[in-house]
Structures are given as C-alpha cells and as structure tokens.
PDB file of C-alpha atoms in Angstrom:
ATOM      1  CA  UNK M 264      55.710 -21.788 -50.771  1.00  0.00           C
ATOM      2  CA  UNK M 265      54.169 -20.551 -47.850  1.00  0.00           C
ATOM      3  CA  UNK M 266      50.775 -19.892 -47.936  1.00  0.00           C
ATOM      4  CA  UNK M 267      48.469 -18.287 -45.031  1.00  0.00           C
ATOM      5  CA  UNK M 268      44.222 -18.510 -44.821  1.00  0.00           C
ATOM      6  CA  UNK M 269      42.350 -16.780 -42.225  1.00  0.00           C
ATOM      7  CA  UNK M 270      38.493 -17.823 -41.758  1.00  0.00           C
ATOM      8  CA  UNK M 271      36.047 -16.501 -41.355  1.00  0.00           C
ATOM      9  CA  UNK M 272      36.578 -13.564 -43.705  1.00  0.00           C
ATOM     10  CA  UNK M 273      34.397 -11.113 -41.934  1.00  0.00           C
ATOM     11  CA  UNK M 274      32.615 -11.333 -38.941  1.00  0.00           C
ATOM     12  CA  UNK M 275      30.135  -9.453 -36.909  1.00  0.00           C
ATOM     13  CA  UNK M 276      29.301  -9.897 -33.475  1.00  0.00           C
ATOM     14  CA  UNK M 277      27.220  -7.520 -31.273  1.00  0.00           C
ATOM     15  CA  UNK M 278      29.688  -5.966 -28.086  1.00  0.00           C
ATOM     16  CA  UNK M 279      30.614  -7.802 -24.848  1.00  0.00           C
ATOM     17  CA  UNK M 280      31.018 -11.106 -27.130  1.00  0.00           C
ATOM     18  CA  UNK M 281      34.191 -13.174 -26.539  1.00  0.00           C
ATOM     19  CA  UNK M 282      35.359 -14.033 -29.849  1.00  0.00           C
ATOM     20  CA  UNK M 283      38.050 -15.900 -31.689  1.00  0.00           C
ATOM     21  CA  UNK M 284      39.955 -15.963 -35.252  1.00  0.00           C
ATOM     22  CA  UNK M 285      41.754 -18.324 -36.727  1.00  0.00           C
ATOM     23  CA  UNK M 286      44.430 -18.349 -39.213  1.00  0.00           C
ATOM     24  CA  UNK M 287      46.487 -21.314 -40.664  1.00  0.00           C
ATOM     25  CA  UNK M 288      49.414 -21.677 -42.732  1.00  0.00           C
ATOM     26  CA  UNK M 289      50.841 -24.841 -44.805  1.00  0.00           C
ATOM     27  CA  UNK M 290      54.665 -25.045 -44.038  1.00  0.00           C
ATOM     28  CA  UNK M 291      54.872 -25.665 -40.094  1.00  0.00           C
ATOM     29  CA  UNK M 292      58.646 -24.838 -40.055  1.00  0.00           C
ATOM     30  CA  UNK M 293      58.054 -21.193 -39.323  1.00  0.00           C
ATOM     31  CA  UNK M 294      60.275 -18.533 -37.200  1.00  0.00           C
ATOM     32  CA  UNK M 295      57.537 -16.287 -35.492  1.00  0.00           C
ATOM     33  CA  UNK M 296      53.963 -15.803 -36.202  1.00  0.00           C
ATOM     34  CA  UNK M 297      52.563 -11.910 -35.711  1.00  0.00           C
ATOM     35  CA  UNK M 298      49.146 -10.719 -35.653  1.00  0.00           C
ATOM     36  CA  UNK M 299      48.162  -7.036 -36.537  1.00  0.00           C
ATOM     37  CA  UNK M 300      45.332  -4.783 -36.763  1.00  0.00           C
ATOM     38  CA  UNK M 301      44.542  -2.323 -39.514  1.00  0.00           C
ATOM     39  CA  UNK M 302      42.050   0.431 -39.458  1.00  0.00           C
ATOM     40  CA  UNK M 303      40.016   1.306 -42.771  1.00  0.00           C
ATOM     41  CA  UNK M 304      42.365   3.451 -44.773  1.00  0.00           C
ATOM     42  CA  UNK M 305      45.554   3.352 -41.828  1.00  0.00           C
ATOM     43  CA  UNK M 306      48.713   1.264 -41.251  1.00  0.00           C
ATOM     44  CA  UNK M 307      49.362  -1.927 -39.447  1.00  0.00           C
ATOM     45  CA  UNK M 308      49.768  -1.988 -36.126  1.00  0.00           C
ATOM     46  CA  UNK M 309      51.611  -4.982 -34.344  1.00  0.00           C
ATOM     47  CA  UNK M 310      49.098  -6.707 -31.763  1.00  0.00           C
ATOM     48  CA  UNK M 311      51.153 -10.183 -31.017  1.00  0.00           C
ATOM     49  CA  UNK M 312      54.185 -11.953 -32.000  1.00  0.00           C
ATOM     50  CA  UNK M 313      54.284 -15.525 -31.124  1.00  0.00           C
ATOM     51  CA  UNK M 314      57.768 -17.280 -31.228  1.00  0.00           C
ATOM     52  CA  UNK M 315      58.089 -20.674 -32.725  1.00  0.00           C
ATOM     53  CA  UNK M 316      59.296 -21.813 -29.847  1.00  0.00           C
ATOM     54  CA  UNK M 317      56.075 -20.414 -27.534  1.00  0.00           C
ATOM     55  CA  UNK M 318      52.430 -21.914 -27.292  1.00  0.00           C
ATOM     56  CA  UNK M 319      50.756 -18.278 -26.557  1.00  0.00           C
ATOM     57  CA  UNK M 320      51.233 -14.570 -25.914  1.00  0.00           C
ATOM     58  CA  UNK M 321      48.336 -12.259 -23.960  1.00  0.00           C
ATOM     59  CA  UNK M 322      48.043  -8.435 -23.989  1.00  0.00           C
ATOM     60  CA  UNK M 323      45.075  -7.248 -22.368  1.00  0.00           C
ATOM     61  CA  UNK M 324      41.846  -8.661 -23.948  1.00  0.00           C
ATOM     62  CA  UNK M 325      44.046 -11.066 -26.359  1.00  0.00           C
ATOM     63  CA  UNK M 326      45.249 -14.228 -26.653  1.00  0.00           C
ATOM     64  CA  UNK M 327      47.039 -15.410 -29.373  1.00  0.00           C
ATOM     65  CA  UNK M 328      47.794 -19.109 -29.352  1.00  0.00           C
ATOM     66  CA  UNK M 329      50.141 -21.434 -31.777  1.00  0.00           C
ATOM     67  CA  UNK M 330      50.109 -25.035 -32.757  1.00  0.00           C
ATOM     68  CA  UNK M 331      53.068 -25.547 -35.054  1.00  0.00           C
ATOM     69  CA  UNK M 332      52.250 -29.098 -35.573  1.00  0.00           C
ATOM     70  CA  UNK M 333      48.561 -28.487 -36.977  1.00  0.00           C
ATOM     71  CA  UNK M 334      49.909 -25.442 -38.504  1.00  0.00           C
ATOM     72  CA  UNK M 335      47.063 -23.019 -36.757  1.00  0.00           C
ATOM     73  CA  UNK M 336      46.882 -20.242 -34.654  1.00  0.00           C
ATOM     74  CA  UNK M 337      43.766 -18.657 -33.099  1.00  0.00           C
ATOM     75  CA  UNK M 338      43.358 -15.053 -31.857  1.00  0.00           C
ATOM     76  CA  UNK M 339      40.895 -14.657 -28.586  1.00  0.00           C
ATOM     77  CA  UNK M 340      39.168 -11.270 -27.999  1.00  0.00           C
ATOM     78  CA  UNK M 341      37.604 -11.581 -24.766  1.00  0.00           C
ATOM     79  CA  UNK M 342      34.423  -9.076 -24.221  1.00  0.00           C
ATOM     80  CA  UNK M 343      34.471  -7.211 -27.387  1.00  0.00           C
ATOM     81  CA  UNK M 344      34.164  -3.793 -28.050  1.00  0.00           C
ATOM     82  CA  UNK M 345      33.069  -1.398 -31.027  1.00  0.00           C
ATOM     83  CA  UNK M 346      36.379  -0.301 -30.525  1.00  0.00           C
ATOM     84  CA  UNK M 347      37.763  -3.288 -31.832  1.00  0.00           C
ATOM     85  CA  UNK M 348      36.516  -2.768 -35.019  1.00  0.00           C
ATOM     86  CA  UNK M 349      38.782  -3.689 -37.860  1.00  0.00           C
ATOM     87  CA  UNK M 350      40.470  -5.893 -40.191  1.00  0.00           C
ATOM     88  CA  UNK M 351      42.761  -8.181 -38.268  1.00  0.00           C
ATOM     89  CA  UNK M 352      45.859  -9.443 -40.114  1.00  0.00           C
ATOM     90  CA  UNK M 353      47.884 -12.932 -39.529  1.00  0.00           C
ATOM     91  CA  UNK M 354      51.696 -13.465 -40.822  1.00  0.00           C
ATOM     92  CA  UNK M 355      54.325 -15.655 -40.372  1.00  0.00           C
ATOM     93  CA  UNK M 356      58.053 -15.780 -41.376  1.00  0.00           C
ATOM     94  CA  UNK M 357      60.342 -18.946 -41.593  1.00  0.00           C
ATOM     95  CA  UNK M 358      63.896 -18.004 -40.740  1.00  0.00           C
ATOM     96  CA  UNK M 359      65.029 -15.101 -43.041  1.00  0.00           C
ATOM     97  CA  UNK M 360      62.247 -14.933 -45.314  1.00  0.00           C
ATOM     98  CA  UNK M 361      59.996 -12.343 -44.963  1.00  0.00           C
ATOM     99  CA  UNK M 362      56.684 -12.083 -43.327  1.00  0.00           C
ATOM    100  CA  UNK M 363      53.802 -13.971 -45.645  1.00  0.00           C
ATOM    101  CA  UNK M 364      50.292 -12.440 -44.893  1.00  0.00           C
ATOM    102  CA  UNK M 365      46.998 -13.765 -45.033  1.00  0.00           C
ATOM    103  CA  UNK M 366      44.121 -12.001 -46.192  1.00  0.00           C
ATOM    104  CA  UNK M 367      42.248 -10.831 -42.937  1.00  0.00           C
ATOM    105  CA  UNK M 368      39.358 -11.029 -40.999  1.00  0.00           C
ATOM    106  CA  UNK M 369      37.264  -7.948 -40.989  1.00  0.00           C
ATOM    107  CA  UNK M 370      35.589  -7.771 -37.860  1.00  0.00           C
ATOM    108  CA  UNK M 371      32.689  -5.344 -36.958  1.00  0.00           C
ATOM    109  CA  UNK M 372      31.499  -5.050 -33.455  1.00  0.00           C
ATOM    110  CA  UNK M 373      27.941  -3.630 -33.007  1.00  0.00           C
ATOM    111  CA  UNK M 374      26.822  -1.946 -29.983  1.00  0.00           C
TER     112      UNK M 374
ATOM    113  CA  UNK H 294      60.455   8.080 -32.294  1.00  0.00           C
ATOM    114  CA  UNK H 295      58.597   8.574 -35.583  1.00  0.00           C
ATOM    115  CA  UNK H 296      59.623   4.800 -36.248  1.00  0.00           C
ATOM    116  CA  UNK H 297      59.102   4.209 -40.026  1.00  0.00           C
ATOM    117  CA  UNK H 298      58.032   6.998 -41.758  1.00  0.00           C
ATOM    118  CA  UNK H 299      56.938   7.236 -45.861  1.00  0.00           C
ATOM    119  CA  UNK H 300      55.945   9.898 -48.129  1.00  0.00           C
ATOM    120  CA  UNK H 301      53.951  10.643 -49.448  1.00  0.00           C
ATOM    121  CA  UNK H 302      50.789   9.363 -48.006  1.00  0.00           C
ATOM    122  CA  UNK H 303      48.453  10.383 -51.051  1.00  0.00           C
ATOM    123  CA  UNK H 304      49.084  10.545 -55.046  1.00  0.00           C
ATOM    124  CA  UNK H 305      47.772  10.806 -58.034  1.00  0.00           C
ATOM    125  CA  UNK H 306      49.725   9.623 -61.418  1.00  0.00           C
ATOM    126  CA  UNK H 307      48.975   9.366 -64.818  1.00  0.00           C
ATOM    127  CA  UNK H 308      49.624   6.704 -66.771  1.00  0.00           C
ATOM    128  CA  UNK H 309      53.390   6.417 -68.337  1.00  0.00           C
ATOM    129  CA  UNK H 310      54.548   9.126 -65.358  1.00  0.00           C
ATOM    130  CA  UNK H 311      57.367   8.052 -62.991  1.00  0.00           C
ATOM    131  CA  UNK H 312      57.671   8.588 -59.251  1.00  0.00           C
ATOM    132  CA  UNK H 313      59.317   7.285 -56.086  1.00  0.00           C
ATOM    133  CA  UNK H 314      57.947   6.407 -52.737  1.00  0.00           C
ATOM    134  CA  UNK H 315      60.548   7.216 -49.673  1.00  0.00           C
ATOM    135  CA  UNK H 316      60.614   5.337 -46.878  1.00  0.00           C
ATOM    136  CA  UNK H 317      62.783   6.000 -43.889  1.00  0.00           C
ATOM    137  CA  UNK H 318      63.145   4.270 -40.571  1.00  0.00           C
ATOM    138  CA  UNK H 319      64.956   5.436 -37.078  1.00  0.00           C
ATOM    139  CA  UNK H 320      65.250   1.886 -35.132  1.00  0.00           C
ATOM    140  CA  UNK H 321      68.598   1.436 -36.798  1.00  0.00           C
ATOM    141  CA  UNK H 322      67.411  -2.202 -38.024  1.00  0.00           C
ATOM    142  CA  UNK H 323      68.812  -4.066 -41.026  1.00  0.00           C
ATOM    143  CA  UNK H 324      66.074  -5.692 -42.645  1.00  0.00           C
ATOM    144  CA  UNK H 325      63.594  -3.358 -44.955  1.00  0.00           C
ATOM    145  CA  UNK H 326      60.543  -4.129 -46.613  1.00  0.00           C
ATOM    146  CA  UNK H 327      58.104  -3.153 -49.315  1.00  0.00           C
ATOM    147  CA  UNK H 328      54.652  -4.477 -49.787  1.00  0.00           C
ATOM    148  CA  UNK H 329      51.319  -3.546 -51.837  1.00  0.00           C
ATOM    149  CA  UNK H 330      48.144  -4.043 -50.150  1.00  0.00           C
ATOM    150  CA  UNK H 331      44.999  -4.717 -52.768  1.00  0.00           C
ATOM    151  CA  UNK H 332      41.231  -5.590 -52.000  1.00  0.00           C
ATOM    152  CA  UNK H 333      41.117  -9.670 -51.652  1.00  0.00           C
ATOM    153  CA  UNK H 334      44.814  -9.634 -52.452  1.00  0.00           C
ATOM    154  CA  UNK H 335      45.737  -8.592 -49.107  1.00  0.00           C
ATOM    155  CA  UNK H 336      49.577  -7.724 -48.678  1.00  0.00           C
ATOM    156  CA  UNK H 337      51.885  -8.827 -50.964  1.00  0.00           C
ATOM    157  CA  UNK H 338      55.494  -8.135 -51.070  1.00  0.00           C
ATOM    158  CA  UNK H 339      57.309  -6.268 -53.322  1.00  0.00           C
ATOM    159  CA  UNK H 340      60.885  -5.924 -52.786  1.00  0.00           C
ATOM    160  CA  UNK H 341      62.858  -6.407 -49.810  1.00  0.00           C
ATOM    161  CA  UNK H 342      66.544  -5.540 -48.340  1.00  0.00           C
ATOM    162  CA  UNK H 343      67.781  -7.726 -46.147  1.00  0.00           C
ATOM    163  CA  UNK H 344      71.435  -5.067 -45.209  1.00  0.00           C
ATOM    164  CA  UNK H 345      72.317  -1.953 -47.000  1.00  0.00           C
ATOM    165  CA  UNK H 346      73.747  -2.578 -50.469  1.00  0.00           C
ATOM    166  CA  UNK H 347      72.044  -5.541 -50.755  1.00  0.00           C
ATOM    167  CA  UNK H 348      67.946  -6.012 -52.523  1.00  0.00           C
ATOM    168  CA  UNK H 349      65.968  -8.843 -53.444  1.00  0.00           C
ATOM    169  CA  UNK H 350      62.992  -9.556 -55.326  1.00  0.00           C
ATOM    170  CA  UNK H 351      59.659 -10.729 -53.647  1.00  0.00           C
ATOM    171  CA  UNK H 352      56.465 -11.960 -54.822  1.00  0.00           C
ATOM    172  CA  UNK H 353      54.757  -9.256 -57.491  1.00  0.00           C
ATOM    173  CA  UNK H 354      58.162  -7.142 -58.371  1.00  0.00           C
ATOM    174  CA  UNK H 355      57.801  -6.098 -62.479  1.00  0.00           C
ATOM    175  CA  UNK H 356      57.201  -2.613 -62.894  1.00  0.00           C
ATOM    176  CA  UNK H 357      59.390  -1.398 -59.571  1.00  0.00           C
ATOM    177  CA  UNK H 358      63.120  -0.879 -59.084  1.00  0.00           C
ATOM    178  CA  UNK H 359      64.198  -0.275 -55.144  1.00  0.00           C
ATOM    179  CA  UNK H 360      67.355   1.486 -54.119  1.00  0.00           C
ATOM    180  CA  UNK H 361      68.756   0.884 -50.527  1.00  0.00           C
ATOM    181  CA  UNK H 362      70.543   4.363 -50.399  1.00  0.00           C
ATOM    182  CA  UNK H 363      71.771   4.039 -46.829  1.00  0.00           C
ATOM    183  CA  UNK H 364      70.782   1.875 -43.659  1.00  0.00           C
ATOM    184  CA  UNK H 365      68.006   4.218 -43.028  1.00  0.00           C
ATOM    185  CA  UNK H 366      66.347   4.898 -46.120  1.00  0.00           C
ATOM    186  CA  UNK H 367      64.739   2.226 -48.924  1.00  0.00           C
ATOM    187  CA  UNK H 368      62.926   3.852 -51.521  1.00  0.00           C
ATOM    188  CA  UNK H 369      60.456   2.219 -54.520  1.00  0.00           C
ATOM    189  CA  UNK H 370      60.426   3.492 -58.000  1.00  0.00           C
ATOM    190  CA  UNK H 371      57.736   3.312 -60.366  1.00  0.00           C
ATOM    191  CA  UNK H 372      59.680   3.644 -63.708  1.00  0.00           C
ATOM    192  CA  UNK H 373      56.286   3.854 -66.011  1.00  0.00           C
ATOM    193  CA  UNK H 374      53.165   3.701 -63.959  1.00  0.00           C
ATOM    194  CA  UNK H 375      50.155   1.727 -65.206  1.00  0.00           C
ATOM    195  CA  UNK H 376      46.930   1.442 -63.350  1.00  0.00           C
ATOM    196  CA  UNK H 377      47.614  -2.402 -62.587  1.00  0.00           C
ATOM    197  CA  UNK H 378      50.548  -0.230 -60.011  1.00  0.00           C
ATOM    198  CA  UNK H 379      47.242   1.390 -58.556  1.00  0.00           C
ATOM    199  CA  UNK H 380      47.400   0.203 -54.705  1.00  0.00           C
ATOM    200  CA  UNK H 381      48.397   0.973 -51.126  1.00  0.00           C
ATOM    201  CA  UNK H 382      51.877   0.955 -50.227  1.00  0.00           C
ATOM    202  CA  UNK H 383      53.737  -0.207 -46.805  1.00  0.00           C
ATOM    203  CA  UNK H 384      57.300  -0.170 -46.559  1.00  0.00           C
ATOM    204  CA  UNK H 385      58.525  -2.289 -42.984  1.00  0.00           C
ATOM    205  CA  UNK H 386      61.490  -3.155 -41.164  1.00  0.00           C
ATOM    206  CA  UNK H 387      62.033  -5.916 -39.001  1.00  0.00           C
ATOM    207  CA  UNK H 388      64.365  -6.220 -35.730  1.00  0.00           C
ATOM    208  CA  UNK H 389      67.625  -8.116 -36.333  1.00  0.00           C
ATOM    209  CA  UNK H 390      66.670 -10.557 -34.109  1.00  0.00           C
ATOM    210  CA  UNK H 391      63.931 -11.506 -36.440  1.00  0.00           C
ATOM    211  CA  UNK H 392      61.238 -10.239 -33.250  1.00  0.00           C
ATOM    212  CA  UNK H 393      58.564  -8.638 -35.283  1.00  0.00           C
ATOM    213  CA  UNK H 394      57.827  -6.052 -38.335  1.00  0.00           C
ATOM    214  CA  UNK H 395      57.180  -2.440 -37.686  1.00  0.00           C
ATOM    215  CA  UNK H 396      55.384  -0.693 -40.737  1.00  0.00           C
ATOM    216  CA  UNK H 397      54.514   2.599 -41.920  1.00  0.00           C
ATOM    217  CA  UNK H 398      51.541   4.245 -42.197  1.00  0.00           C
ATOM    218  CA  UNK H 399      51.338   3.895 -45.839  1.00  0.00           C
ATOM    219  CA  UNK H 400      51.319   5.363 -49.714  1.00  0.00           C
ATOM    220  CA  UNK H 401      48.142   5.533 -51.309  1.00  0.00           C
ATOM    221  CA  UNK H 402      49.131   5.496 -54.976  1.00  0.00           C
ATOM    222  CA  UNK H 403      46.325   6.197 -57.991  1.00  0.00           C
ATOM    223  CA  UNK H 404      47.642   5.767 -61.250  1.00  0.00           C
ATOM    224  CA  UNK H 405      45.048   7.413 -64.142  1.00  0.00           C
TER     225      UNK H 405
END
C-alpha cells in the first residue's frame, strides 16, 4: 500500500526566504506525482504534476523535483511571500489507482 | 468553464438523517473521485469511478453508497449520517491520460 509523509508538518519562515518541502512515498513504481495548495477552509488547487518519467517541473517561483529511486520529491519556493500562505499538499498515483495524499505542510509566511 | 462543481458547499445534519452530495464536472473526463478531508487525517478517499456504470470502493467507504448517473455527474449518499461522517468533502476527476486531478471546491458536512 502506498503510503505518502510530508515533513516538516508546519513551517514558518519570515518573507523573501527561499524555502523547500519535502514529501516521500514508499512504493517507487508511481505514474505522476502532483503537488497542490489549499487555502484554510477552500479547495485544492493543482500547483505541479511531475511525470514518472521527468526529474522536475517549474512555474514561476516553484520547483518541484522527483527522485523515483529514493522515493522523494522536494518542492522549492524561491523568495517567499505572505501570499504563499497555506497548507501545501503532495500525491502520487501508480498507474490506475487513484491519487494517495499525504498529510501537508502548513506553511505561514510572516512579513 | 466552471470545471467541477459540488453542492452544496455547507450543511448541517442530524444524526440518523440522509442526504446526497452532487458533484458534476464539464471536462468530459472518465475518471471521478470522492474524498473526505479530516484534521491530521488529511484526504482520504472514499469512492471512486473509474467510466460511467462502473464504481469502486476506496480507502474509508462504510456508511456511503455512490451512484455514477451519467459521465458528468457522481454523486455520494449518506444513507444514515453519524457524526464519525462529520468532514469536508472533495469530489475530483482526473484527465484520461492520467495528467493530473482537478477538484472541487468542496462540501462541508456537520452531522449533529
């Protein structure tokens, strides 16, 4: 069974810090991994989405890489913002099987 | 493009009552989701439907039935609510080319 951990599990960094999260999952033979953000009491929104077959993806301020082998993936904010504010959510699939979440990192940005 | 779209967003139920949560999505995609999202439980998936006519189980599914009434639409029922069913609930879909989830914004259920 697929399992997913994301460290730390809150964070707090003051702005213009360049940050990263990790997240790590136990069966290696996965599909696509996605990251997403949530704001307090919202929906997810889709960030990244990784293919197995790709080391990273970028979009703006992040990075999101993927090591397969080691099972890990890190997510780089580069000069953070309060604006960035939230709980940031990894997931992976394997083939068919649907998306396996882990439990977030809650990140606060202080100005 | 609304994309996926649920209803409703708030409710209040007592214990015993029965309701359904709607979910309906526009991208035309197969694949359809439902997950409940509890503090340090994160999300957690319910039921899923991977083509219409067809539904599976997922991880936490006592206490829910799920019709797939057409490609668009893939509803949850709570038969019997109990306050263990209290929670926050996404329904997704997922491109048929397995490239990413799309959710909704979300039911926030209260069962009494």
């Amino acid at each position: 069974k697929q399992e997913v951990t994301q460290i730390p599990a809150a964070l707090s960094v003051p702005e213009g810090e360049n940050l990263v999260l990790n997240c790590s999952f136990t069966d290696s033979a996965i599909y696509n991994l996605q990251w997403f953000r949530q704001d307090p009491g919202k929906g997810l929104t889709s960030l990244l989405l990784i293919q197995s077959s790709q080391r990273e993806q970028t979009s703006g301020r992040l990075n999101a890489s993927l090591d397969k082998s080691s099972g890990r993936s890190t997510l780089y904010i580069a000069a953070s913002q309060p604006g960035d504010s939230a709980t940031y959510l990894c997931a992976v699939t394997s083939g068919n099987t649907p998306l396996v979440f882990g439990k977030g990192t809650r990140l606060s940005v202080i100005a | 493009n609304a994309g996926v779209t649920q209803t409703p967003k708030f409710q209040v139920l007592k214990t015993g009552q029965s309701m359904t949560l709607q979910c309906a999505q526009d991208m035309n995609h197969n694949s359809m989701y439902w997950y409940r999202q509890d503090p340090g439980m994160g999300l957690r998936l319910i039921y899923y439907s991977a083509s219409e006519g067809t539904t599976d189980k997922g991880e936490v599914p006592n206490g829910y039935n799920v019709s797939r009434l057409n490609k668009r639409e893939f509803s949850l029922r709570l038969e019997s609510a109990a306050p263990s069913q209290t929670s926050v609930y996404f329904c997704a879909t997922r491109t048929d080319r397995g490239l990413g989830y799309t959710f909704g914004s979300g039911t926030r259920l209260t069962v009494v």
